Coordinates of C-alpha atoms (C1' of nucleotides) in Angstrom, one line a residue:
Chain A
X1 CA 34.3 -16.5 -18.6
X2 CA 31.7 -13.9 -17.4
X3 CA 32.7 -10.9 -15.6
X4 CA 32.9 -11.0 -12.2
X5 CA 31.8 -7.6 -12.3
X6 CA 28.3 -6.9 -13.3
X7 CA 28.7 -3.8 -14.8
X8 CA 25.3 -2.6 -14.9
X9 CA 23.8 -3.8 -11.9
X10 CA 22.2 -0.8 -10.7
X11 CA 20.0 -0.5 -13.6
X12 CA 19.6 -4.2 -13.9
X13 CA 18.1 -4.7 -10.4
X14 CA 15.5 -1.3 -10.9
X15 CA 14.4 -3.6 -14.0
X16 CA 14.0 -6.4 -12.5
X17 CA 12.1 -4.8 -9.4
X18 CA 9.9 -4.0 -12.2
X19 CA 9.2 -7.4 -13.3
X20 CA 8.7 -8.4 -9.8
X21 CA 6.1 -5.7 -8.8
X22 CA 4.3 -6.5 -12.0
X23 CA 4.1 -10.0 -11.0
X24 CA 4.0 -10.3 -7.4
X25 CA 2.5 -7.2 -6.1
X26 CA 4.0 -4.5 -4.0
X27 CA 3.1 -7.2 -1.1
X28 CA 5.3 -10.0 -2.4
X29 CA 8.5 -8.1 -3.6
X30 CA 11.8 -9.3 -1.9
X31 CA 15.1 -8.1 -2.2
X32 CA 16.6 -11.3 -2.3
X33 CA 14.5 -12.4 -5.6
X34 CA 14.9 -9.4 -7.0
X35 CA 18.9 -9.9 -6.7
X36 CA 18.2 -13.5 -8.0
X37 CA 16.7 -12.4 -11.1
X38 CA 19.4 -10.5 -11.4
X39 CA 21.7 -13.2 -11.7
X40 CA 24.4 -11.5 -8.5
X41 CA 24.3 -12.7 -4.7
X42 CA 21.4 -11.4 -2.8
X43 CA 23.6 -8.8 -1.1
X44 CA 24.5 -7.1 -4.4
X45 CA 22.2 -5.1 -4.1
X46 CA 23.0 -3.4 -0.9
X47 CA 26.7 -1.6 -2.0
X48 CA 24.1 0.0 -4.9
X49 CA 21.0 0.9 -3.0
X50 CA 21.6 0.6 0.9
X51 CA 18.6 -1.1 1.7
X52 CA 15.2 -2.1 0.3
X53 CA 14.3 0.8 1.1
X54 CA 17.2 2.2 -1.1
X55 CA 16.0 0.1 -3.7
X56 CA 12.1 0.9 -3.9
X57 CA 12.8 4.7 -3.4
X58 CA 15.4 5.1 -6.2
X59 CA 12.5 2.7 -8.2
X60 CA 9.6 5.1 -7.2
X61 CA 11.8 8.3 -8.5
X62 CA 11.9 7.2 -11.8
X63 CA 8.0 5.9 -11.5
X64 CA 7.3 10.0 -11.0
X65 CA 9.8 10.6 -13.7
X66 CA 7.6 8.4 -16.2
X67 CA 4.0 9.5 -14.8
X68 CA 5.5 13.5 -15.0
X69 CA 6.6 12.7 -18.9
X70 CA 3.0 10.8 -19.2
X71 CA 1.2 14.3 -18.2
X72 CA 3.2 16.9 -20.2
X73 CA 2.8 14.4 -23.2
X74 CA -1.2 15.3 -23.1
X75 CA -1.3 17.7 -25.6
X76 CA -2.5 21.6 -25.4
X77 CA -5.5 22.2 -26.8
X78 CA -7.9 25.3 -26.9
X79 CA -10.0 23.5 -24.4
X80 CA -8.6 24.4 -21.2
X81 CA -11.1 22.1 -19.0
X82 CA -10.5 18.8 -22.1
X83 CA -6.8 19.5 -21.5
X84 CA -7.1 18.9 -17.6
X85 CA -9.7 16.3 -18.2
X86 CA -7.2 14.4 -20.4
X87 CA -4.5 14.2 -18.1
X88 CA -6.6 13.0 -15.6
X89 CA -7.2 10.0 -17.6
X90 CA -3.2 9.7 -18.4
X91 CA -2.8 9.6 -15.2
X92 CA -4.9 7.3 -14.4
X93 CA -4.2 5.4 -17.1
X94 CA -0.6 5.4 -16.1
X95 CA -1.7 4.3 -12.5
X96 CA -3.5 1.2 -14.6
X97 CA -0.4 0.3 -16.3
X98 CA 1.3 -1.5 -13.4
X99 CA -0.3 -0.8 -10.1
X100 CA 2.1 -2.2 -7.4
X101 CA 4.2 0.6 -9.0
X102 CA 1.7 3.1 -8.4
X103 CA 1.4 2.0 -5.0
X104 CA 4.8 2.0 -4.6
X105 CA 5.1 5.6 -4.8
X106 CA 2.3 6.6 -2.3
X107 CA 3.8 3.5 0.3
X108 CA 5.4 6.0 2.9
X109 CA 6.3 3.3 5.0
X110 CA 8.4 1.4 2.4
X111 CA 10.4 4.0 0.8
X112 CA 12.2 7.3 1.8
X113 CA 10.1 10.2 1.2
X114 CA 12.8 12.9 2.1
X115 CA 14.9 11.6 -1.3
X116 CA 15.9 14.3 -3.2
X117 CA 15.2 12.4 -6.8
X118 CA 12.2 11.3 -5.3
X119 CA 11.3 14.9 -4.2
X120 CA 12.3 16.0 -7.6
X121 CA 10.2 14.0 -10.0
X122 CA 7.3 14.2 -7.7
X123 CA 6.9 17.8 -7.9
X124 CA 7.6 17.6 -11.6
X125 CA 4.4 15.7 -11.8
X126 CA 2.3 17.6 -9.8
X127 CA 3.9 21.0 -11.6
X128 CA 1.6 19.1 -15.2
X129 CA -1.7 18.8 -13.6
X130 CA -1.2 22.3 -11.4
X131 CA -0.3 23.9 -14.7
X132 CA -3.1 22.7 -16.1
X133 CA -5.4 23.3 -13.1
X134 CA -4.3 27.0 -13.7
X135 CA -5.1 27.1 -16.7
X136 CA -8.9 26.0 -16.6
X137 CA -9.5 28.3 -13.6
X138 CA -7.7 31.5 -15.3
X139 CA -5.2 31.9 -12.7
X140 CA -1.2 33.4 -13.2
X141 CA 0.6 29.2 -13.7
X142 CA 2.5 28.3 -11.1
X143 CA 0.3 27.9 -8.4
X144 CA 1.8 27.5 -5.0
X145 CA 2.0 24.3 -3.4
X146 CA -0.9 24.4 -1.3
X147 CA -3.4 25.9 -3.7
X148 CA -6.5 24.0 -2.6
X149 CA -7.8 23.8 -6.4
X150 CA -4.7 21.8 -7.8
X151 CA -4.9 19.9 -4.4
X152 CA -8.5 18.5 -5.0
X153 CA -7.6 17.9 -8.6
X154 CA -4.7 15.6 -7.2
X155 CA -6.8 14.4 -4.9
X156 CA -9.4 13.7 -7.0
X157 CA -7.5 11.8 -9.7
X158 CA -5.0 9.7 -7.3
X159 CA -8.6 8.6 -5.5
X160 CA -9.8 7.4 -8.8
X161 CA -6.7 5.3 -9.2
X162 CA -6.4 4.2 -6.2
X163 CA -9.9 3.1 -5.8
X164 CA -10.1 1.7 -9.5
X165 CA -6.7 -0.1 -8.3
X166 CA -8.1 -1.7 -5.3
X167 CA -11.5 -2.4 -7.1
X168 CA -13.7 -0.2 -5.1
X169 CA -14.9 1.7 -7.6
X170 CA -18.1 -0.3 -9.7
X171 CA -18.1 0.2 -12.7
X172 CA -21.7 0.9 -14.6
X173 CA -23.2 -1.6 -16.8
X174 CA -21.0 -1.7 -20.3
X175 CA -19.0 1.2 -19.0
X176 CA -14.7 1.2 -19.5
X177 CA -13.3 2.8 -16.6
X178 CA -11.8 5.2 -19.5
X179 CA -15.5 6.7 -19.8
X180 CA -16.3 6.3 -16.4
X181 CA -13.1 8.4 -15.3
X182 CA -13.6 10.8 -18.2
X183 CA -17.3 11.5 -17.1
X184 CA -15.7 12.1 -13.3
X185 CA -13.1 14.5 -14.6
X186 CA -15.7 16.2 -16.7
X187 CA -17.6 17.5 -13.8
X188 CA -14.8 18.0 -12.1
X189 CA -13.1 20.0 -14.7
X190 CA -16.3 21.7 -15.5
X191 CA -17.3 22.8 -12.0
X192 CA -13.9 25.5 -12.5
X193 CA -14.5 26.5 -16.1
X194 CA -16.3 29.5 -16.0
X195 CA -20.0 27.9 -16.5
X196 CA -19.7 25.0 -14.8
X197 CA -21.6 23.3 -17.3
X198 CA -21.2 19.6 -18.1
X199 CA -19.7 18.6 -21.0
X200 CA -20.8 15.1 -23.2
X201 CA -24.1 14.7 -21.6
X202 CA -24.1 11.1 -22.7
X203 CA -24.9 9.5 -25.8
X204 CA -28.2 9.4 -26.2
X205 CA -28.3 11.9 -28.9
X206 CA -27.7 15.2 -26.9
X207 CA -25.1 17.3 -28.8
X208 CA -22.3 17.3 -26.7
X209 CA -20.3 20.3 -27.9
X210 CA -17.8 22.9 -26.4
X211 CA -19.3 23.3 -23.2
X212 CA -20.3 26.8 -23.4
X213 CA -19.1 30.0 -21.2
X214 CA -21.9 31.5 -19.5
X215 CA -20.8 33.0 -16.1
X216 CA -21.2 36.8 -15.7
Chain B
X1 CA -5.0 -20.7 37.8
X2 CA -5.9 -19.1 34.7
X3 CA -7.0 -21.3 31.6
X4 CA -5.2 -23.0 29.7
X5 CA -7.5 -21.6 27.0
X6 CA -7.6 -17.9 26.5
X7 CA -11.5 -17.7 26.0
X8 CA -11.7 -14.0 23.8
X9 CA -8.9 -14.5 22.0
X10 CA -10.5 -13.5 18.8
X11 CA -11.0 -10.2 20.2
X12 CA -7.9 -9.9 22.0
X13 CA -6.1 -10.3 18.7
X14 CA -7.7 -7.5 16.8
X15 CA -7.0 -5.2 19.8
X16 CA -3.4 -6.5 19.6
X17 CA -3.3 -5.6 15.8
X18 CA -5.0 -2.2 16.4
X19 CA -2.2 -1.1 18.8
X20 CA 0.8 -2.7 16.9
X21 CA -0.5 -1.0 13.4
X22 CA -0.8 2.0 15.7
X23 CA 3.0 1.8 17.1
X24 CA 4.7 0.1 13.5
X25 CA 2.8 1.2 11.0
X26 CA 1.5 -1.2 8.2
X27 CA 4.3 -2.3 6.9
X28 CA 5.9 -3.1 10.9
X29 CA 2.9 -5.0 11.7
X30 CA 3.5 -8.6 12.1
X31 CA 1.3 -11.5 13.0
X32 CA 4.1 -13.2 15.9
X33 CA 3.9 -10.3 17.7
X34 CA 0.7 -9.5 17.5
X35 CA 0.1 -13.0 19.5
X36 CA 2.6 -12.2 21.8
X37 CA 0.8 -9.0 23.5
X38 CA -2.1 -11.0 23.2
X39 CA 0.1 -13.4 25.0
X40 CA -0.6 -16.5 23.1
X41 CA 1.7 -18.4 21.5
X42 CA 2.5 -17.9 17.8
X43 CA 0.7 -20.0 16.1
X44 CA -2.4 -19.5 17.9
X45 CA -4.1 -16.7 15.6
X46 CA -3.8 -19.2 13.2
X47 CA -7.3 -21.7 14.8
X48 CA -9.2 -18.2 14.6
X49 CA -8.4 -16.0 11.5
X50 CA -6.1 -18.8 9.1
X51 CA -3.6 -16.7 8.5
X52 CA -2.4 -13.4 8.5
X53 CA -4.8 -12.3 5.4
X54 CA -7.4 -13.3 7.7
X55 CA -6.7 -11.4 10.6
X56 CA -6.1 -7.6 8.2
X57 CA -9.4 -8.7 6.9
X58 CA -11.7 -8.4 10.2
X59 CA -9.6 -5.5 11.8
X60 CA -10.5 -4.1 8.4
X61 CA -14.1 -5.0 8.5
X62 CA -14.1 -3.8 11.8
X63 CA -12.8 -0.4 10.2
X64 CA -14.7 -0.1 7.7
X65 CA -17.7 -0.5 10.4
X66 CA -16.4 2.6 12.4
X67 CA -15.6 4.5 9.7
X68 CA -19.9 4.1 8.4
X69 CA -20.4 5.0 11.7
X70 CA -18.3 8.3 12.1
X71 CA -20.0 9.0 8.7
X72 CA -23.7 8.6 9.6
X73 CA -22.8 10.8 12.9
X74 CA -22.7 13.3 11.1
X75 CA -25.8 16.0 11.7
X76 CA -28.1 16.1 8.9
X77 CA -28.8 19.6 8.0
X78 CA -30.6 22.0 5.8
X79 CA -27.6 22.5 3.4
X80 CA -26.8 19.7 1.9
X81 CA -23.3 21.1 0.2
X82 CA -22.4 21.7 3.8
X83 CA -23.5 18.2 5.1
X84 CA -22.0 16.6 2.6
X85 CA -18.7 18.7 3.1
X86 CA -18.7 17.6 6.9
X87 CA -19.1 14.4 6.3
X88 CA -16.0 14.6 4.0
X89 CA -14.2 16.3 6.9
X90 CA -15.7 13.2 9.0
X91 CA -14.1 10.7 6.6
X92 CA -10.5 12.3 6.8
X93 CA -10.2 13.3 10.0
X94 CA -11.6 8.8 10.9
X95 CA -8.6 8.0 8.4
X96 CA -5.9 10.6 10.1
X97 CA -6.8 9.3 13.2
X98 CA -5.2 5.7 12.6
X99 CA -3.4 6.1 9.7
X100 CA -2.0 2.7 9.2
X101 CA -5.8 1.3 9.6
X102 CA -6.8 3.7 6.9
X103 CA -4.3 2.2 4.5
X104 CA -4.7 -1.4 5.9
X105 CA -8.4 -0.9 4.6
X106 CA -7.2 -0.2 0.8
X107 CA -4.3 -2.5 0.5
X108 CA -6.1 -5.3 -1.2
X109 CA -2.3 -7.1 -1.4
X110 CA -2.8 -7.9 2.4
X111 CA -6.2 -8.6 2.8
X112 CA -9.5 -10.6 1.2
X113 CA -11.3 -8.4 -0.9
X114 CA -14.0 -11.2 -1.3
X115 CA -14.8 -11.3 2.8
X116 CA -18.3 -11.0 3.2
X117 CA -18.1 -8.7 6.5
X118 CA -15.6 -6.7 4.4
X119 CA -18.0 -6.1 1.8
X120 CA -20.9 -5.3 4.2
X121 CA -19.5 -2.6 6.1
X122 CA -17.8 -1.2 2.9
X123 CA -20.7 -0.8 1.2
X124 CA -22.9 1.0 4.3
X125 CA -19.5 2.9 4.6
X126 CA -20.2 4.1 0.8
X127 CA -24.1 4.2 1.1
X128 CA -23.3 7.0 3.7
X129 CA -21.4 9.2 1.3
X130 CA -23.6 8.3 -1.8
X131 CA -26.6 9.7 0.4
X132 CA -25.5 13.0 0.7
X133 CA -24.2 12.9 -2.9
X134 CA -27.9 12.4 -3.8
X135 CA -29.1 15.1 -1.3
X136 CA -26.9 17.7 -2.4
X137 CA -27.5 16.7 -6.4
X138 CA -31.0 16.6 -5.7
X139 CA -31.7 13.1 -7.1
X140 CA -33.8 10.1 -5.4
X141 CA -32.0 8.4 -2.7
X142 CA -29.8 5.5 -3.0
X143 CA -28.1 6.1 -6.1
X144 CA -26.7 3.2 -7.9
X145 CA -23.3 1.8 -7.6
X146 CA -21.6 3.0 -10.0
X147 CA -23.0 6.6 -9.9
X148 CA -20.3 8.7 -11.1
X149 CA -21.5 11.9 -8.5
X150 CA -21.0 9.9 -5.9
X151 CA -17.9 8.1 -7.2
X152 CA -16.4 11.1 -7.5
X153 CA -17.3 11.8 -3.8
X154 CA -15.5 9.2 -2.7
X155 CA -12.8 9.6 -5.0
X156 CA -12.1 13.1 -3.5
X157 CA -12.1 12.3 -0.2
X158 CA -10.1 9.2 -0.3
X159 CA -7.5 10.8 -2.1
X160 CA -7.3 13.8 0.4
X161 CA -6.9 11.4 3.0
X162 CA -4.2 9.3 1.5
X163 CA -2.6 11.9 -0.2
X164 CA -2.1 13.9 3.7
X165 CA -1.3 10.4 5.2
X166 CA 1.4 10.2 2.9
X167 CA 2.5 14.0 3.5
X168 CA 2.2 14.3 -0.2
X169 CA -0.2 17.2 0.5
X170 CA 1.5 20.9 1.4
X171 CA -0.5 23.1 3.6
X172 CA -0.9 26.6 3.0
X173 CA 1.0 28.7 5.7
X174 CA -1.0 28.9 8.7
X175 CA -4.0 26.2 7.6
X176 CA -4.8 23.4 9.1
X177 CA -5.3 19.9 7.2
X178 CA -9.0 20.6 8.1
X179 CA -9.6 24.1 6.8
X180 CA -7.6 23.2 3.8
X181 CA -9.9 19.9 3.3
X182 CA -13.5 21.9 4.2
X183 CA -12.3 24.7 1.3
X184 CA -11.5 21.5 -1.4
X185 CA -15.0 20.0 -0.2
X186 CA -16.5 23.2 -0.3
X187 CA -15.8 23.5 -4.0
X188 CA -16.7 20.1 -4.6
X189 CA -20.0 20.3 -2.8
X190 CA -20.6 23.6 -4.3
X191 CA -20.2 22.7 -7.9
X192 CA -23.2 19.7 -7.6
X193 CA -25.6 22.3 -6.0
X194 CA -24.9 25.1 -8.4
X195 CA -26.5 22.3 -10.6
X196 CA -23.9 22.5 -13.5
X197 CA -25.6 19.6 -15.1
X198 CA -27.8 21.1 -17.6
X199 CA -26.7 24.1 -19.1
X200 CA -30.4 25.9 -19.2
X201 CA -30.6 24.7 -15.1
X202 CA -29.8 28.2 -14.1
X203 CA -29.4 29.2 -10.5
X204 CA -32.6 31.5 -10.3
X205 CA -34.9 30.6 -8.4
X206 CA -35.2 26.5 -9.5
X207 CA -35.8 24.6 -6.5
X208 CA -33.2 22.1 -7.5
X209 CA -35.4 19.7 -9.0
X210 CA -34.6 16.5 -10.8
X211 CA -31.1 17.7 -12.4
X212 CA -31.1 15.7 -15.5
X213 CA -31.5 12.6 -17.2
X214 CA -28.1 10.8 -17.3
X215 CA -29.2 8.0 -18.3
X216 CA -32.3 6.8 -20.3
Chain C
dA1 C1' 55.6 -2.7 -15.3
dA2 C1' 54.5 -3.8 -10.7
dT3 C1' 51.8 -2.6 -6.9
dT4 C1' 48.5 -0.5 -4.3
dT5 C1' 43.8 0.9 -3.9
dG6 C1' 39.1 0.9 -3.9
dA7 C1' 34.9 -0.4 -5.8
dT8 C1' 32.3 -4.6 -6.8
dC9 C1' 30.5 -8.8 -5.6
dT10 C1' 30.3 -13.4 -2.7
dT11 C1' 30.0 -16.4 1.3
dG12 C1' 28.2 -17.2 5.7
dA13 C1' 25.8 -16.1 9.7
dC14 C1' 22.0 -14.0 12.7
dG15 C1' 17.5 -13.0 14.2
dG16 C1' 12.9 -12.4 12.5
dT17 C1' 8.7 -13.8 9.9
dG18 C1' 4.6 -16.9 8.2
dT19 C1' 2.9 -21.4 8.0
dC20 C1' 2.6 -26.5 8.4
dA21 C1' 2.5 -30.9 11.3
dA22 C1' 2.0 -33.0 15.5
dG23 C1' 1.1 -33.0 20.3
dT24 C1' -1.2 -31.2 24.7
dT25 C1' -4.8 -29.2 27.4
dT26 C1' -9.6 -28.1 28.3
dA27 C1' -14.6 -27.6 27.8
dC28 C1' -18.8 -29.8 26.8
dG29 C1' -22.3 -32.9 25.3
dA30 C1' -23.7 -37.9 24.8
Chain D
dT1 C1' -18.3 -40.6 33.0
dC2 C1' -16.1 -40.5 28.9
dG3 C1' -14.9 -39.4 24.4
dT4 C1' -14.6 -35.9 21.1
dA5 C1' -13.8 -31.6 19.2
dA6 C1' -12.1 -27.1 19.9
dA7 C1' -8.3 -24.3 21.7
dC8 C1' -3.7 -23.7 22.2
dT9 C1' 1.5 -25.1 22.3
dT10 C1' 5.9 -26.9 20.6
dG11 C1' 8.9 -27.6 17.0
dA12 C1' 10.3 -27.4 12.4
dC13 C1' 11.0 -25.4 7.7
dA14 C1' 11.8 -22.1 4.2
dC15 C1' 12.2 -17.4 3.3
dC16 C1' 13.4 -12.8 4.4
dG17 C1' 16.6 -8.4 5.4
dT18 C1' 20.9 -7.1 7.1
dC19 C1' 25.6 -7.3 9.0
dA20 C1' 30.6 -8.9 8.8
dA21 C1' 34.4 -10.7 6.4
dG22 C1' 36.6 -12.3 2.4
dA23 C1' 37.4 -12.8 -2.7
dT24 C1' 37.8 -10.6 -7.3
dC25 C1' 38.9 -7.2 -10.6
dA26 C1' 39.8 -2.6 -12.9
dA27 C1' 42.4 1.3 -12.8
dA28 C1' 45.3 4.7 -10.9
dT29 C1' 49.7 5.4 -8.8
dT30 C1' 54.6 4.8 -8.3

DNA sequence: AATTTGATCTTGACGGTGTCAAGTTTACGA
DNA sequence: TCGTAAACTTGACACCGTCAAGATCAAATT
């Protein structure tokens, strides 16, 4: 019969977390079900993870891990202010995909921040959207860690997930949040460019070109 | 001696819950012992809020209340850029003050989004900010709600705060979380007043009328 | 090849939680 | 005065996370 082994159990339970955030929410994940769907004794888990805590943290590292490869798969383009624009939108779009994951990783109080994989793959993310925060403002690329630009663009695009997440964000009349975050980011982007000048100034037949440079 | 029945216990709970989120945190809080520094017995928040959904949802109400309150306390002043930067530093500094209420009042998992005080104090909460998003942008007061500007507004700030609550955010050496959030804001505030809307909207000497048409 | 060893997983128990059902106390209006 | 409804309690149930102790199995050692 069957192994009374696992063999893979480790991986198996981080899937089936998944499955369980998507379906339950961040607020009704359990270890015990999550060990269930697992097919092993609802203790299983602990030799591999510790605790729940264990489990959600080592979970949320490889949540970083996918939103970092998300924002370095935008590609380059000449457009330094549509490059950071676009990964604002993957990563919003990546906060979209399953949100109990993305609340997962900015849930302090359910996982263990001071994880080094954690750590890691966090930094790794924010590295994509500073790099590309440098790049729109003209600055050397890695910014430090504190630089108050990349901050606000961080700021700015986890606040439009989270909001969008929790539904506090209305949406205008036959608007996707796609166009409604683009238009966001646009500004956003824009107000660093050298002159700030809005780019796609809606549809209603105004050419919306390269936004053109026109600071002295 | 005293009554059998408590007589404010409605009250008395949400002061309980207010002090346990303080102490545990979110994720500690829990509805049995919130009755028992109430001194009640467990079951009895049950008659007055349902369940425990019910009781997150009017200490979040109650929130969202004294958060529109520290908003509109702010001074108005001649600058709008700088009014609306304070009241950005008014909105962090109301969610750093109680952390676990701050992210009680976004965790639509453990609450009723649908909860008409909820909505009420919410909305006045957001008709704060979206005023000085419409000072500073120039446009008639109260923008709609789904103005992107203002979005973005709350976007920012919301993010700051969540982001520093969850010590995602590194401080420059020697900067505190509110000089780093007034420089973000400052930026923000800056880039609406410059009025980087229209491209032929240059800074000299236009008395920052009527930006743009954004929509028809 | 037999045996030890250690990792893996299970069984069972404990205290804690939210919620339901039924009973007790109290205030208040008919 | 009395009954009725609101306020609160007691008790039970299922579920949860975690600890302790035992069972199983692969693999290295002797």
């Amino acid at each position: 019969m069957s192994s009374y082994h696992h063999g893979a159990l480790a991986g198996a339970l981080l899937d089936a977390a998944g499955e369980l955030l998507a379906e339950k929410g961040l607020a009704g994940f359990s270890l015990r079900e999550c060990a269930r769907r697992a097919g092993v004794s609802h203790t299983a888990p602990a030799h591999h993870y510790g605790d729940v805590a264990g489990l959600l943290t080592a979970y949320a590292a490889r949540a970083f891990a996918g939103l970092a490869d998300a924002l370095s798969a935008v590609p380059a383009g000449s457009d330094a202010a549509q490059v950071l624009q676009h990964q604002g939108v993957a990563y919003v779009r990546y906060a979209l995909l399953l949100p109990a994951r993305y609340q997962l990783m900015f849930s302090s109080g359910t996982l263990r921040r001071d994880d080094p994989a954690l750590q890691r793959e966090g930094l790794r993310a924010w590295a994509c959207l500073a790099d590309a925060v440098a790049a729109v403002t003209g600055r050397p690329a890695p910014l430090t860690a504190g630089d108050p630009d990349a901050a606000l663009a961080w700021a700015a695009v986890h606040g439009i997930a989270d909001l969008l997440i929790n539904q506090q964000l209305q949406l205008p009349a036959d608007t996707s949040w796609e166009a409604h975050t683009e238009r966001m980011l646009a500004h956003l982007a824009g107000s660093w460019q050298r002159g700030a000048v809005l780019p796609e100034a809606g549809r209603d037949g105004v050419p919306s070109g390269h936004p053109a440079a026109r600071e002295p």
